[in-house]
C-alpha cells in the first residue's frame, strides 16, 4: 500500500488494503488487490518500500482468462497504450491492441461490479464456454487457436484449452 502511494479511502487503496483481489464472472476476470498474489507481485514492486520507485507507465489492475489485461495509465503511459494518465486501458484479446476506456479506477471498478463489462466479451464466447473456462486455476488462462483476431469463425470453432500461468 505504501509503494502505491494512495490512500485507503480511494477505491484502489481499499481494494489493496482490504482484499486479496476480486474474482468476477466465476473467476474469469481477476482484479488484483493486496496480498502475496496481488498488485505488488504482478507489477513487480520491491519487497520493501522504495521512495524512488514509481510505476511511470502504469499499473496492471486485472487479467482475464483469455489473456486480456486492464491497466491504469501512469504519469508517463507507455507509447503503445492510449488514454490519459489516471485512466484505465484494456488490452483486448480479440484485437491484440490497447483500448482506452476513458474512465478512472473508481468508475472502472463500479463498471466491473455492475456486470456491464461482460457484454464486451460476447464475441469471444462459444457454446459451452462457461463449463470449459471453469477449470483453470486463478493463475491460468485459456489458450485459443487460431487467435480471435484471425477471424477464423466463431470461437466455438477454435481449439481452446487451459494454458500456463498468466504471470509466468
Short mmCIF file of N, CA and C in Angstrom, two decimals:
data_model
loop_
_atom_site.label_atom_id
_atom_site.label_comp_id
_atom_site.label_asym_id
_atom_site.label_seq_id
_atom_site.Cartn_x
_atom_site.Cartn_y
_atom_site.Cartn_z
N UNK A 1 0.83 -1.18 0.00
CA UNK A 1 0.00 0.00 0.00
C UNK A 1 0.88 1.25 0.00
N UNK A 2 1.93 1.22 0.77
CA UNK A 2 2.83 2.36 0.83
C UNK A 2 3.48 2.60 -0.53
N UNK A 3 3.87 1.53 -1.21
CA UNK A 3 4.51 1.69 -2.52
C UNK A 3 3.56 2.29 -3.55
N UNK A 4 2.28 2.03 -3.43
CA UNK A 4 1.29 2.60 -4.36
C UNK A 4 1.12 4.10 -4.17
N UNK A 5 1.35 4.58 -2.95
CA UNK A 5 1.18 5.99 -2.62
C UNK A 5 -0.25 6.45 -2.87
N UNK A 6 -1.22 5.64 -2.40
CA UNK A 6 -2.64 6.01 -2.45
C UNK A 6 -3.22 5.88 -1.06
N UNK A 7 -4.30 6.55 -0.81
CA UNK A 7 -4.96 6.48 0.48
C UNK A 7 -5.91 5.29 0.53
N UNK A 8 -6.13 4.78 1.72
CA UNK A 8 -7.06 3.66 1.92
C UNK A 8 -8.49 4.09 1.64
N UNK A 9 -8.75 5.41 1.55
CA UNK A 9 -10.09 5.90 1.26
C UNK A 9 -10.40 5.87 -0.23
N UNK A 10 -9.39 5.65 -1.07
CA UNK A 10 -9.64 5.51 -2.50
C UNK A 10 -10.06 4.07 -2.80
N UNK A 11 -10.68 3.87 -3.93
CA UNK A 11 -11.09 2.50 -4.31
C UNK A 11 -9.87 1.61 -4.47
N UNK A 12 -8.84 2.10 -5.13
CA UNK A 12 -7.61 1.32 -5.31
C UNK A 12 -6.98 0.99 -3.96
N UNK A 13 -6.92 1.96 -3.07
CA UNK A 13 -6.36 1.72 -1.74
C UNK A 13 -7.18 0.74 -0.93
N UNK A 14 -8.50 0.87 -0.99
CA UNK A 14 -9.37 -0.04 -0.25
C UNK A 14 -9.25 -1.47 -0.76
N UNK A 15 -9.21 -1.65 -2.08
CA UNK A 15 -9.04 -3.00 -2.64
C UNK A 15 -7.70 -3.60 -2.24
N UNK A 16 -6.67 -2.76 -2.22
CA UNK A 16 -5.34 -3.25 -1.87
C UNK A 16 -5.23 -3.58 -0.39
N UNK A 17 -5.79 -2.74 0.45
CA UNK A 17 -5.67 -2.92 1.89
C UNK A 17 -6.60 -4.01 2.43
N UNK A 18 -7.81 -4.10 1.88
CA UNK A 18 -8.83 -4.95 2.49
C UNK A 18 -9.16 -6.23 1.72
N UNK A 19 -8.57 -6.43 0.53
CA UNK A 19 -8.88 -7.65 -0.21
C UNK A 19 -7.61 -8.26 -0.80
N UNK A 20 -7.71 -9.51 -1.12
CA UNK A 20 -6.67 -10.18 -1.90
C UNK A 20 -6.94 -10.01 -3.38
N UNK A 21 -8.06 -9.39 -3.72
CA UNK A 21 -8.46 -9.19 -5.10
C UNK A 21 -9.92 -9.58 -5.27
N UNK A 22 -10.39 -9.45 -6.49
CA UNK A 22 -11.77 -9.82 -6.82
C UNK A 22 -11.75 -10.83 -7.95
N UNK A 23 -12.56 -11.86 -7.83
CA UNK A 23 -12.77 -12.82 -8.91
C UNK A 23 -14.19 -12.59 -9.42
N UNK A 24 -14.31 -12.11 -10.64
CA UNK A 24 -15.61 -11.81 -11.22
C UNK A 24 -15.93 -12.81 -12.32
N UNK A 25 -17.22 -12.98 -12.59
CA UNK A 25 -17.68 -13.92 -13.62
C UNK A 25 -17.10 -15.30 -13.37
N UNK A 26 -17.28 -15.78 -12.14
CA UNK A 26 -16.78 -17.09 -11.71
C UNK A 26 -15.27 -17.23 -11.89
N UNK A 27 -14.54 -16.15 -11.69
CA UNK A 27 -13.08 -16.19 -11.76
C UNK A 27 -12.50 -15.93 -13.12
N UNK A 28 -13.34 -15.63 -14.10
CA UNK A 28 -12.83 -15.38 -15.45
C UNK A 28 -12.15 -14.02 -15.58
N UNK A 29 -12.45 -13.10 -14.66
CA UNK A 29 -11.76 -11.82 -14.58
C UNK A 29 -11.17 -11.72 -13.19
N UNK A 30 -9.86 -11.50 -13.12
CA UNK A 30 -9.15 -11.46 -11.84
C UNK A 30 -8.63 -10.05 -11.61
N UNK A 31 -9.22 -9.34 -10.67
CA UNK A 31 -8.81 -7.99 -10.30
C UNK A 31 -7.85 -8.13 -9.12
N UNK A 32 -6.67 -7.56 -9.24
CA UNK A 32 -5.66 -7.70 -8.20
C UNK A 32 -5.90 -6.76 -7.04
N UNK A 33 -5.69 -7.27 -5.83
CA UNK A 33 -5.78 -6.48 -4.61
C UNK A 33 -4.45 -6.55 -3.89
N UNK A 34 -4.48 -6.67 -2.57
CA UNK A 34 -3.25 -6.81 -1.81
C UNK A 34 -2.90 -8.28 -1.66
N UNK A 35 -1.98 -8.56 -0.80
CA UNK A 35 -1.61 -9.95 -0.56
C UNK A 35 -0.50 -10.43 -1.46
N UNK A 36 -0.08 -11.68 -1.26
CA UNK A 36 1.09 -12.20 -1.96
C UNK A 36 0.91 -12.34 -3.48
N UNK A 37 -0.29 -12.51 -3.97
CA UNK A 37 -0.51 -12.65 -5.41
C UNK A 37 -1.20 -11.40 -5.97
N UNK A 38 -1.01 -10.27 -5.33
CA UNK A 38 -1.75 -9.06 -5.69
C UNK A 38 -0.99 -8.09 -6.58
N UNK A 39 -1.40 -6.84 -6.47
CA UNK A 39 -0.82 -5.77 -7.29
C UNK A 39 0.70 -5.70 -7.18
N UNK A 40 1.21 -5.87 -5.98
CA UNK A 40 2.65 -5.79 -5.78
C UNK A 40 3.42 -6.82 -6.58
N UNK A 41 2.91 -8.03 -6.60
CA UNK A 41 3.60 -9.11 -7.33
C UNK A 41 3.48 -8.92 -8.84
N UNK A 42 2.28 -8.68 -9.32
CA UNK A 42 2.09 -8.60 -10.77
C UNK A 42 2.79 -7.36 -11.35
N UNK A 43 2.95 -6.31 -10.55
CA UNK A 43 3.62 -5.10 -11.01
C UNK A 43 5.08 -5.04 -10.57
N UNK A 44 5.56 -6.13 -9.99
CA UNK A 44 6.96 -6.28 -9.58
C UNK A 44 7.42 -5.16 -8.64
N UNK A 45 6.62 -4.90 -7.63
CA UNK A 45 7.02 -3.92 -6.61
C UNK A 45 8.18 -4.49 -5.80
N UNK A 46 9.04 -3.62 -5.29
CA UNK A 46 10.10 -4.12 -4.40
C UNK A 46 9.48 -4.65 -3.10
N UNK A 47 10.18 -5.54 -2.43
CA UNK A 47 9.64 -6.14 -1.20
C UNK A 47 9.63 -5.15 -0.04
N UNK A 48 10.48 -4.15 -0.09
CA UNK A 48 10.45 -3.08 0.91
C UNK A 48 10.22 -1.76 0.19
N UNK A 49 9.65 -0.80 0.89
CA UNK A 49 9.31 0.50 0.30
C UNK A 49 10.54 1.15 -0.32
N UNK A 50 10.40 1.58 -1.55
CA UNK A 50 11.45 2.29 -2.28
C UNK A 50 10.86 3.61 -2.74
N UNK A 51 11.19 4.72 -2.08
CA UNK A 51 10.59 6.01 -2.44
C UNK A 51 10.94 6.46 -3.86
N UNK A 52 11.97 5.90 -4.45
CA UNK A 52 12.35 6.27 -5.81
C UNK A 52 11.65 5.44 -6.88
N UNK A 53 10.93 4.41 -6.47
CA UNK A 53 10.26 3.53 -7.44
C UNK A 53 8.85 4.05 -7.71
N UNK A 54 8.59 4.43 -8.94
CA UNK A 54 7.27 4.89 -9.35
C UNK A 54 6.86 4.14 -10.61
N UNK A 55 5.66 3.61 -10.65
CA UNK A 55 5.21 2.92 -11.87
C UNK A 55 4.85 3.95 -12.95
N UNK A 56 5.86 4.51 -13.58
CA UNK A 56 5.66 5.60 -14.54
C UNK A 56 4.70 5.29 -15.66
N UNK A 57 4.78 4.08 -16.21
CA UNK A 57 3.88 3.74 -17.32
C UNK A 57 2.51 3.31 -16.84
N UNK A 58 2.41 2.87 -15.58
CA UNK A 58 1.10 2.49 -15.05
C UNK A 58 1.14 1.21 -14.26
N UNK A 59 -0.06 0.76 -13.87
CA UNK A 59 -0.23 -0.44 -13.06
C UNK A 59 -1.13 -1.44 -13.76
N UNK A 60 -0.73 -2.70 -13.77
CA UNK A 60 -1.63 -3.76 -14.21
C UNK A 60 -2.65 -3.96 -13.11
N UNK A 61 -3.93 -3.87 -13.44
CA UNK A 61 -5.01 -3.98 -12.46
C UNK A 61 -5.69 -5.34 -12.47
N UNK A 62 -5.78 -5.96 -13.66
CA UNK A 62 -6.55 -7.21 -13.78
C UNK A 62 -6.13 -7.97 -15.02
N UNK A 63 -6.35 -9.28 -14.97
CA UNK A 63 -6.19 -10.18 -16.13
C UNK A 63 -7.51 -10.90 -16.33
N UNK A 64 -7.81 -11.22 -17.58
CA UNK A 64 -8.96 -12.09 -17.81
C UNK A 64 -8.47 -13.44 -18.31
N UNK A 65 -9.34 -14.41 -18.30
CA UNK A 65 -8.98 -15.79 -18.61
C UNK A 65 -8.53 -15.97 -20.07
N UNK A 66 -8.87 -15.04 -20.95
CA UNK A 66 -8.48 -15.15 -22.36
C UNK A 66 -7.23 -14.35 -22.69
N UNK A 67 -6.59 -13.75 -21.69
CA UNK A 67 -5.35 -13.02 -21.93
C UNK A 67 -5.50 -11.52 -22.00
N UNK A 68 -6.68 -11.00 -21.75
CA UNK A 68 -6.86 -9.56 -21.71
C UNK A 68 -6.25 -8.98 -20.45
N UNK A 69 -5.86 -7.71 -20.52
CA UNK A 69 -5.23 -7.03 -19.40
C UNK A 69 -5.89 -5.67 -19.23
N UNK A 70 -6.18 -5.30 -17.99
CA UNK A 70 -6.63 -3.95 -17.66
C UNK A 70 -5.49 -3.27 -16.92
N UNK A 71 -5.15 -2.05 -17.33
CA UNK A 71 -4.06 -1.31 -16.71
C UNK A 71 -4.48 0.13 -16.46
N UNK A 72 -3.94 0.69 -15.40
CA UNK A 72 -4.16 2.08 -15.06
C UNK A 72 -2.96 2.86 -15.56
N UNK A 73 -3.19 3.81 -16.46
CA UNK A 73 -2.09 4.60 -17.00
C UNK A 73 -1.43 5.43 -15.91
N UNK A 74 -0.10 5.45 -15.94
CA UNK A 74 0.66 6.27 -15.01
C UNK A 74 0.88 7.66 -15.58
N UNK A 75 1.81 8.39 -14.99
CA UNK A 75 2.09 9.75 -15.45
C UNK A 75 2.76 9.77 -16.81
N UNK A 76 3.44 8.69 -17.14
CA UNK A 76 4.07 8.57 -18.45
C UNK A 76 3.63 7.29 -19.11
N UNK A 77 2.35 7.19 -19.56
CA UNK A 77 1.87 5.92 -20.11
C UNK A 77 2.72 5.44 -21.28
N UNK A 78 2.81 4.15 -21.40
CA UNK A 78 3.58 3.55 -22.49
C UNK A 78 3.05 4.07 -23.82
N UNK A 79 3.94 4.25 -24.77
CA UNK A 79 3.56 4.78 -26.08
C UNK A 79 2.52 3.91 -26.76
N UNK A 80 2.51 2.62 -26.44
CA UNK A 80 1.56 1.71 -27.09
C UNK A 80 0.18 1.73 -26.45
N UNK A 81 0.03 2.45 -25.33
CA UNK A 81 -1.27 2.48 -24.65
C UNK A 81 -1.94 3.83 -24.84
N UNK A 82 -3.19 3.83 -25.27
CA UNK A 82 -3.93 5.09 -25.39
C UNK A 82 -4.46 5.55 -24.04
N UNK A 83 -5.02 6.72 -24.02
CA UNK A 83 -5.64 7.22 -22.79
C UNK A 83 -4.74 8.15 -22.02
N UNK A 84 -5.35 8.93 -21.18
CA UNK A 84 -4.64 9.91 -20.37
C UNK A 84 -4.13 9.27 -19.08
N UNK A 85 -3.16 9.92 -18.43
CA UNK A 85 -2.72 9.42 -17.12
C UNK A 85 -3.91 9.34 -16.16
N UNK A 86 -3.95 8.25 -15.39
CA UNK A 86 -5.03 8.05 -14.44
C UNK A 86 -6.26 7.37 -15.02
N UNK A 87 -6.23 7.08 -16.31
CA UNK A 87 -7.35 6.38 -16.94
C UNK A 87 -7.00 4.91 -17.13
N UNK A 88 -8.04 4.07 -17.14
CA UNK A 88 -7.87 2.64 -17.32
C UNK A 88 -7.90 2.32 -18.81
N UNK A 89 -7.02 1.43 -19.21
CA UNK A 89 -6.98 0.94 -20.59
C UNK A 89 -7.13 -0.59 -20.56
N UNK A 90 -7.49 -1.15 -21.70
CA UNK A 90 -7.73 -2.59 -21.79
C UNK A 90 -6.99 -3.14 -22.99
N UNK A 91 -6.18 -4.18 -22.77
CA UNK A 91 -5.57 -4.92 -23.87
C UNK A 91 -6.56 -6.02 -24.22
N UNK A 92 -7.20 -5.88 -25.37
CA UNK A 92 -8.29 -6.78 -25.76
C UNK A 92 -7.75 -8.02 -26.47
N UNK A 93 -8.15 -9.22 -26.03
CA UNK A 93 -7.65 -10.43 -26.67
C UNK A 93 -8.16 -10.64 -28.08
N UNK A 94 -9.25 -9.97 -28.47
CA UNK A 94 -9.76 -10.15 -29.82
C UNK A 94 -9.12 -9.21 -30.83
N UNK A 95 -8.53 -8.11 -30.41
CA UNK A 95 -7.87 -7.19 -31.34
C UNK A 95 -6.37 -7.13 -31.13
N UNK A 96 -5.90 -7.68 -30.02
CA UNK A 96 -4.49 -7.61 -29.63
C UNK A 96 -3.99 -6.17 -29.63
N UNK A 97 -4.83 -5.26 -29.15
CA UNK A 97 -4.49 -3.85 -29.09
C UNK A 97 -5.02 -3.25 -27.80
N UNK A 98 -4.37 -2.19 -27.35
CA UNK A 98 -4.84 -1.45 -26.18
C UNK A 98 -5.98 -0.54 -26.59
N UNK A 99 -7.00 -0.48 -25.74
CA UNK A 99 -8.16 0.38 -25.99
C UNK A 99 -8.38 1.26 -24.77
N UNK A 100 -8.56 2.56 -24.98
CA UNK A 100 -8.83 3.48 -23.88
C UNK A 100 -10.26 3.28 -23.41
N UNK A 101 -10.45 3.21 -22.11
CA UNK A 101 -11.79 3.09 -21.55
C UNK A 101 -12.33 4.45 -21.10
N UNK A 102 -11.47 5.46 -21.06
CA UNK A 102 -11.85 6.83 -20.73
C UNK A 102 -12.51 6.96 -19.36
N UNK A 103 -12.11 6.13 -18.41
CA UNK A 103 -12.60 6.22 -17.02
C UNK A 103 -11.42 6.01 -16.08
N UNK A 104 -11.57 6.52 -14.88
CA UNK A 104 -10.58 6.29 -13.84
C UNK A 104 -10.84 4.97 -13.12
N UNK A 105 -10.01 4.68 -12.12
CA UNK A 105 -10.10 3.40 -11.42
C UNK A 105 -11.43 3.20 -10.71
N UNK A 106 -11.95 4.21 -10.03
CA UNK A 106 -13.21 4.05 -9.28
C UNK A 106 -14.38 3.76 -10.22
N UNK A 107 -14.48 4.51 -11.32
CA UNK A 107 -15.56 4.28 -12.28
C UNK A 107 -15.40 2.91 -12.94
N UNK A 108 -14.18 2.52 -13.22
CA UNK A 108 -13.92 1.20 -13.81
C UNK A 108 -14.36 0.09 -12.85
N UNK A 109 -14.03 0.23 -11.58
CA UNK A 109 -14.43 -0.77 -10.59
C UNK A 109 -15.95 -0.85 -10.49
N UNK A 110 -16.63 0.29 -10.50
CA UNK A 110 -18.10 0.28 -10.47
C UNK A 110 -18.66 -0.42 -11.71
N UNK A 111 -18.08 -0.17 -12.86
CA UNK A 111 -18.49 -0.80 -14.12
C UNK A 111 -18.33 -2.32 -14.02
N UNK A 112 -17.21 -2.76 -13.47
CA UNK A 112 -16.99 -4.20 -13.31
C UNK A 112 -18.03 -4.82 -12.38
N UNK A 113 -18.25 -4.18 -11.25
CA UNK A 113 -19.18 -4.73 -10.27
C UNK A 113 -20.62 -4.71 -10.75
N UNK A 114 -20.94 -3.84 -11.71
CA UNK A 114 -22.29 -3.80 -12.27
C UNK A 114 -22.55 -4.96 -13.22
N UNK A 115 -21.49 -5.61 -13.70
CA UNK A 115 -21.63 -6.71 -14.65
C UNK A 115 -21.73 -6.27 -16.10
N UNK A 116 -21.72 -4.97 -16.35
CA UNK A 116 -21.86 -4.47 -17.73
C UNK A 116 -20.69 -4.85 -18.62
N UNK A 117 -19.53 -5.10 -18.04
CA UNK A 117 -18.34 -5.42 -18.81
C UNK A 117 -18.46 -6.73 -19.58
N UNK A 118 -19.30 -7.65 -19.11
CA UNK A 118 -19.37 -8.97 -19.75
C UNK A 118 -19.83 -8.90 -21.19
N UNK A 119 -20.62 -7.89 -21.55
CA UNK A 119 -21.10 -7.80 -22.94
C UNK A 119 -19.95 -7.55 -23.92
N UNK A 120 -18.85 -6.99 -23.47
CA UNK A 120 -17.72 -6.76 -24.37
C UNK A 120 -17.01 -8.06 -24.73
N UNK A 121 -17.35 -9.16 -24.07
CA UNK A 121 -16.76 -10.46 -24.35
C UNK A 121 -17.70 -11.38 -25.13
N UNK A 122 -18.87 -10.90 -25.50
CA UNK A 122 -19.84 -11.76 -26.18
C UNK A 122 -19.27 -12.43 -27.42
N UNK A 123 -18.49 -11.74 -28.22
CA UNK A 123 -17.92 -12.32 -29.43
C UNK A 123 -16.82 -13.33 -29.17
N UNK A 124 -16.39 -13.46 -27.93
CA UNK A 124 -15.32 -14.40 -27.58
C UNK A 124 -15.83 -15.62 -26.84
N UNK A 125 -17.14 -15.76 -26.77
CA UNK A 125 -17.72 -16.88 -26.05
C UNK A 125 -18.36 -17.86 -27.02
N UNK A 126 -18.22 -19.12 -26.77
CA UNK A 126 -18.69 -20.18 -27.64
C UNK A 126 -19.67 -21.06 -26.87
N UNK A 127 -20.42 -21.91 -27.56
CA UNK A 127 -21.32 -22.82 -26.85
C UNK A 127 -20.50 -23.70 -25.89
N UNK A 128 -20.89 -23.71 -24.65
CA UNK A 128 -20.18 -24.49 -23.64
C UNK A 128 -19.01 -23.76 -23.00
N UNK A 129 -18.81 -22.48 -23.32
CA UNK A 129 -17.66 -21.75 -22.78
C UNK A 129 -17.67 -21.70 -21.26
N UNK A 130 -18.84 -21.58 -20.65
CA UNK A 130 -18.91 -21.44 -19.19
C UNK A 130 -18.34 -22.70 -18.51
N UNK A 131 -18.69 -23.86 -19.00
CA UNK A 131 -18.20 -25.11 -18.42
C UNK A 131 -16.70 -25.27 -18.67
N UNK A 132 -16.26 -24.97 -19.89
CA UNK A 132 -14.85 -25.17 -20.24
C UNK A 132 -13.92 -24.19 -19.54
N UNK A 133 -14.37 -22.98 -19.31
CA UNK A 133 -13.49 -21.99 -18.69
C UNK A 133 -13.57 -22.03 -17.18
N UNK A 134 -14.33 -22.93 -16.61
CA UNK A 134 -14.40 -23.05 -15.16
C UNK A 134 -13.21 -23.83 -14.61
N UNK A 135 -12.50 -24.57 -15.44
CA UNK A 135 -11.43 -25.44 -14.98
C UNK A 135 -10.13 -24.73 -14.60
N UNK A 136 -9.67 -23.69 -15.29
CA UNK A 136 -8.36 -23.12 -14.95
C UNK A 136 -8.31 -22.53 -13.54
N UNK A 137 -7.16 -22.67 -12.93
CA UNK A 137 -6.93 -22.05 -11.62
C UNK A 137 -6.82 -20.53 -11.82
N UNK A 138 -6.79 -19.80 -10.72
CA UNK A 138 -6.76 -18.34 -10.79
C UNK A 138 -5.49 -17.79 -11.43
N UNK A 139 -4.45 -18.60 -11.57
CA UNK A 139 -3.24 -18.13 -12.23
C UNK A 139 -3.06 -18.74 -13.62
N UNK A 140 -4.15 -19.23 -14.22
CA UNK A 140 -4.11 -19.79 -15.56
C UNK A 140 -5.08 -19.04 -16.46
N UNK A 141 -4.89 -19.22 -17.75
CA UNK A 141 -5.79 -18.65 -18.73
C UNK A 141 -6.21 -19.71 -19.73
N UNK A 142 -6.93 -19.29 -20.76
CA UNK A 142 -7.37 -20.19 -21.82
C UNK A 142 -6.61 -19.82 -23.09
N UNK A 143 -5.97 -20.80 -23.70
CA UNK A 143 -5.29 -20.57 -24.97
C UNK A 143 -6.28 -20.90 -26.09
N UNK A 144 -6.40 -20.00 -27.05
CA UNK A 144 -7.30 -20.21 -28.19
C UNK A 144 -6.48 -20.19 -29.47
N UNK A 145 -6.77 -21.13 -30.36
CA UNK A 145 -6.09 -21.15 -31.64
C UNK A 145 -7.10 -21.54 -32.71
N UNK A 146 -7.15 -20.82 -33.83
CA UNK A 146 -6.40 -19.59 -34.07
C UNK A 146 -6.89 -18.46 -33.17
N UNK A 147 -6.07 -17.42 -33.06
CA UNK A 147 -6.41 -16.28 -32.22
C UNK A 147 -7.70 -15.64 -32.70
N UNK A 148 -8.48 -15.03 -31.78
CA UNK A 148 -9.73 -14.37 -32.19
C UNK A 148 -9.52 -13.30 -33.26
N UNK A 149 -8.36 -12.67 -33.28
CA UNK A 149 -8.05 -11.62 -34.25
C UNK A 149 -8.06 -12.15 -35.68
N UNK A 150 -7.73 -13.41 -35.85
CA UNK A 150 -7.62 -14.01 -37.19
C UNK A 150 -8.98 -14.10 -37.88
N UNK A 151 -10.05 -14.19 -37.10
CA UNK A 151 -11.39 -14.25 -37.67
C UNK A 151 -11.69 -15.58 -38.33
N UNK A 152 -11.26 -16.66 -37.71
CA UNK A 152 -11.46 -18.00 -38.27
C UNK A 152 -12.77 -18.60 -37.80
N UNK A 153 -13.83 -17.87 -37.90
CA UNK A 153 -15.13 -18.38 -37.47
C UNK A 153 -15.40 -18.05 -36.03
N UNK A 154 -16.56 -18.47 -35.54
CA UNK A 154 -16.91 -18.17 -34.16
C UNK A 154 -15.99 -18.90 -33.19
N UNK A 155 -15.87 -18.39 -31.97
CA UNK A 155 -14.96 -19.01 -31.00
C UNK A 155 -15.20 -20.50 -30.81
N UNK A 156 -16.41 -20.99 -30.96
CA UNK A 156 -16.68 -22.41 -30.78
C UNK A 156 -16.01 -23.28 -31.82
N UNK A 157 -15.55 -22.70 -32.93
CA UNK A 157 -14.87 -23.46 -33.97
C UNK A 157 -13.37 -23.52 -33.73
N UNK A 158 -12.89 -22.84 -32.72
CA UNK A 158 -11.47 -22.81 -32.43
C UNK A 158 -11.14 -23.87 -31.39
N UNK A 159 -9.86 -24.24 -31.35
CA UNK A 159 -9.40 -25.07 -30.26
C UNK A 159 -9.15 -24.19 -29.05
N UNK A 160 -9.44 -24.69 -27.87
CA UNK A 160 -9.18 -23.93 -26.65
C UNK A 160 -8.91 -24.92 -25.53
N UNK A 161 -7.94 -24.56 -24.69
CA UNK A 161 -7.57 -25.42 -23.58
C UNK A 161 -6.92 -24.59 -22.49
N UNK A 162 -6.89 -25.10 -21.25
CA UNK A 162 -6.20 -24.36 -20.19
C UNK A 162 -4.74 -24.14 -20.59
N UNK A 163 -4.23 -22.96 -20.27
CA UNK A 163 -2.87 -22.60 -20.63
C UNK A 163 -2.04 -22.41 -19.36
N UNK A 164 -0.79 -22.07 -19.57
CA UNK A 164 0.14 -21.89 -18.46
C UNK A 164 -0.22 -20.67 -17.63
N UNK A 165 0.49 -20.51 -16.52
CA UNK A 165 0.27 -19.39 -15.62
C UNK A 165 0.35 -18.08 -16.39
N UNK A 166 -0.50 -17.12 -16.02
CA UNK A 166 -0.55 -15.82 -16.69
C UNK A 166 0.65 -14.96 -16.37
N UNK A 167 1.27 -15.13 -15.23
CA UNK A 167 2.38 -14.27 -14.85
C UNK A 167 3.73 -14.97 -14.96
N UNK A 168 3.75 -16.14 -15.54
CA UNK A 168 5.00 -16.91 -15.64
C UNK A 168 5.92 -16.33 -16.68
#
